[in-house]
Amino acid sequence: MSGLIRLTLPTFKPGTYGHAKLVTMVKTYPLLKTHQDSKGHWTVSLASKTKNGSTAPKALVV
């Protein structure tokens, strides 16, 4: 994901927004869910509202 951001906006830096890494920045967004696999790779899922108002994973974004 960070590679795509760098291609689109080369000047993007998470530090500009107060975060050391992109993953820490993404974790602050309640509509996104992060997961780290056993090899250390991160995935980001979109969360959607369920009937009771909580959020649940909707789709995988890589």
Coordinates of N, CA and C in Angstrom, one line a residue:
M1 N 0.8 -1.2 0.0 CA 0.0 0.0 0.0 C 0.9 1.2 0.0
S2 N 1.9 1.2 0.8 CA 2.8 2.4 0.8 C 3.4 2.7 -0.5
G3 N 3.7 1.6 -1.3 CA 4.3 1.8 -2.6 C 3.4 2.5 -3.5
L4 N 2.1 2.1 -3.5 CA 1.1 2.8 -4.3 C 1.0 4.3 -3.9
I5 N 1.0 4.5 -2.6 CA 0.9 5.9 -2.2 C 2.1 6.7 -2.7
R6 N 3.3 6.1 -2.6 CA 4.5 6.8 -3.1 C 4.4 7.1 -4.6
L7 N 3.9 6.2 -5.3 CA 3.7 6.5 -6.8 C 2.7 7.6 -7.1
T8 N 1.7 7.7 -6.3 CA 0.6 8.7 -6.5 C 1.1 10.0 -5.9
L9 N 1.6 10.0 -4.7 CA 2.0 11.2 -4.0 C 3.4 11.0 -3.4
P10 N 4.4 11.2 -4.2 CA 5.8 11.0 -3.7 C 6.2 11.7 -2.5
T11 N 5.6 12.8 -2.1 CA 6.0 13.5 -1.0 C 5.3 13.1 0.3
F12 N 4.4 12.0 0.2 CA 3.7 11.6 1.4 C 4.6 11.0 2.4
K13 N 4.4 11.4 3.7 CA 5.2 10.8 4.8 C 4.2 10.7 6.0
P14 N 4.1 9.5 6.6 CA 3.2 9.4 7.8 C 3.6 10.4 8.9
G15 N 4.9 10.7 9.0 CA 5.3 11.6 10.0 C 4.7 13.0 10.0
T16 N 4.3 13.4 8.8 CA 3.6 14.7 8.6 C 2.3 14.7 9.4
Y17 N 1.7 13.5 9.6 CA 0.4 13.3 10.3 C 0.6 12.8 11.7
G18 N 1.9 12.8 12.2 CA 2.1 12.4 13.5 C 2.3 10.9 13.8
H19 N 2.6 10.1 12.7 CA 2.8 8.7 12.8 C 4.2 8.3 12.3
A20 N 4.8 7.3 13.0 CA 6.1 6.9 12.6 C 6.0 6.0 11.4
K21 N 4.9 5.2 11.2 CA 4.8 4.3 10.1 C 3.3 4.4 9.6
L22 N 3.2 4.0 8.3 CA 1.9 4.0 7.7 C 0.9 3.1 8.5
V23 N 1.3 1.9 8.9 CA 0.4 1.0 9.6 C -0.2 1.6 10.9
T24 N 0.6 2.4 11.6 CA 0.1 3.1 12.8 C -0.9 4.1 12.5
M25 N -0.7 4.8 11.3 CA -1.7 5.8 10.8 C -3.0 5.1 10.4
V26 N -2.9 4.0 9.7 CA -4.1 3.3 9.3 C -4.9 2.7 10.5
K27 N -4.2 2.3 11.5 CA -4.9 1.8 12.7 C -5.7 2.8 13.4
T28 N -5.5 4.1 13.1 CA -6.3 5.1 13.8 C -7.7 5.3 13.1
Y29 N -7.9 4.8 12.0 CA -9.1 4.9 11.2 C -10.1 3.8 11.6
P30 N -11.3 4.2 12.2 CA -12.2 3.1 12.7 C -12.8 2.3 11.6
L31 N -12.9 2.8 10.4 CA -13.5 2.1 9.3 C -12.5 1.2 8.5
L32 N -11.3 1.1 9.1 CA -10.3 0.2 8.5 C -9.8 -0.8 9.6
K33 N -9.6 -2.0 9.2 CA -9.1 -3.0 10.1 C -7.8 -3.6 9.6
T34 N -6.8 -3.7 10.5 CA -5.5 -4.2 10.1 C -5.3 -5.6 10.6
H35 N -4.5 -6.4 9.9 CA -4.1 -7.8 10.4 C -2.7 -8.1 9.9
Q36 N -1.9 -8.6 10.8 CA -0.5 -9.0 10.5 C -0.4 -10.5 10.4
D37 N 0.0 -11.0 9.3 CA 0.1 -12.5 9.1 C 1.4 -13.0 9.8
S38 N 1.6 -14.3 9.8 CA 2.7 -14.9 10.5 C 4.1 -14.5 9.8
K39 N 4.1 -14.1 8.6 CA 5.3 -13.6 8.0 C 5.6 -12.1 8.2
G40 N 4.7 -11.5 8.9 CA 4.9 -10.0 9.1 C 4.3 -9.1 8.1
H41 N 3.6 -9.6 7.1 CA 2.9 -8.8 6.1 C 1.6 -8.3 6.7
W42 N 1.3 -7.1 6.4 CA 0.0 -6.4 6.8 C -1.0 -6.5 5.7
T43 N -2.3 -6.7 6.1 CA -3.4 -6.5 5.2 C -4.3 -5.5 5.9
V44 N -5.1 -4.8 5.0 CA -6.1 -3.8 5.5 C -7.4 -4.2 4.9
S45 N -8.4 -4.3 5.8 CA -9.8 -4.6 5.4 C -10.6 -3.4 5.6
L46 N -11.6 -3.2 4.8 CA -12.6 -2.2 5.0 C -13.6 -2.7 6.0
A47 N -14.1 -1.9 6.9 CA -15.1 -2.4 7.9 C -16.4 -1.7 7.5
S48 N -17.5 -2.5 7.7 CA -18.8 -1.9 7.4 C -19.6 -2.0 8.7
K49 N -20.7 -1.2 8.7 CA -21.6 -1.3 9.9 C -22.4 -2.5 9.8
T50 N -22.6 -3.2 10.9 CA -23.5 -4.3 11.0 C -24.8 -3.8 11.5
K51 N -25.8 -4.7 11.7 CA -27.1 -4.4 12.1 C -27.1 -3.7 13.5
N52 N -26.2 -4.1 14.4 CA -26.1 -3.6 15.7 C -25.2 -2.4 15.8
G53 N -24.7 -1.9 14.7 CA -23.9 -0.7 14.7 C -22.4 -0.8 14.8
S54 N -22.0 -2.1 15.1 CA -20.5 -2.3 15.2 C -19.9 -2.4 13.8
T55 N -18.6 -2.5 13.7 CA -18.0 -2.6 12.4 C -17.5 -4.0 12.2
A56 N -17.5 -4.5 11.0 CA -17.1 -5.8 10.6 C -16.3 -5.7 9.3
P57 N -15.3 -6.6 9.1 CA -14.6 -6.6 7.8 C -15.5 -6.7 6.6
K58 N -15.2 -6.0 5.6 CA -16.1 -6.1 4.4 C -15.3 -6.6 3.2
A59 N -14.1 -6.0 2.9 CA -13.3 -6.4 1.8 C -11.8 -6.2 2.1
L60 N -11.0 -7.0 1.4 CA -9.6 -6.9 1.5 C -9.0 -5.9 0.6
V61 N -8.1 -5.0 1.0 CA -7.4 -4.1 0.2 C -6.0 -4.4 0.3
V62 N -5.3 -4.6 -0.8 CA -3.9 -4.9 -0.8 C -3.1 -3.9 -1.6

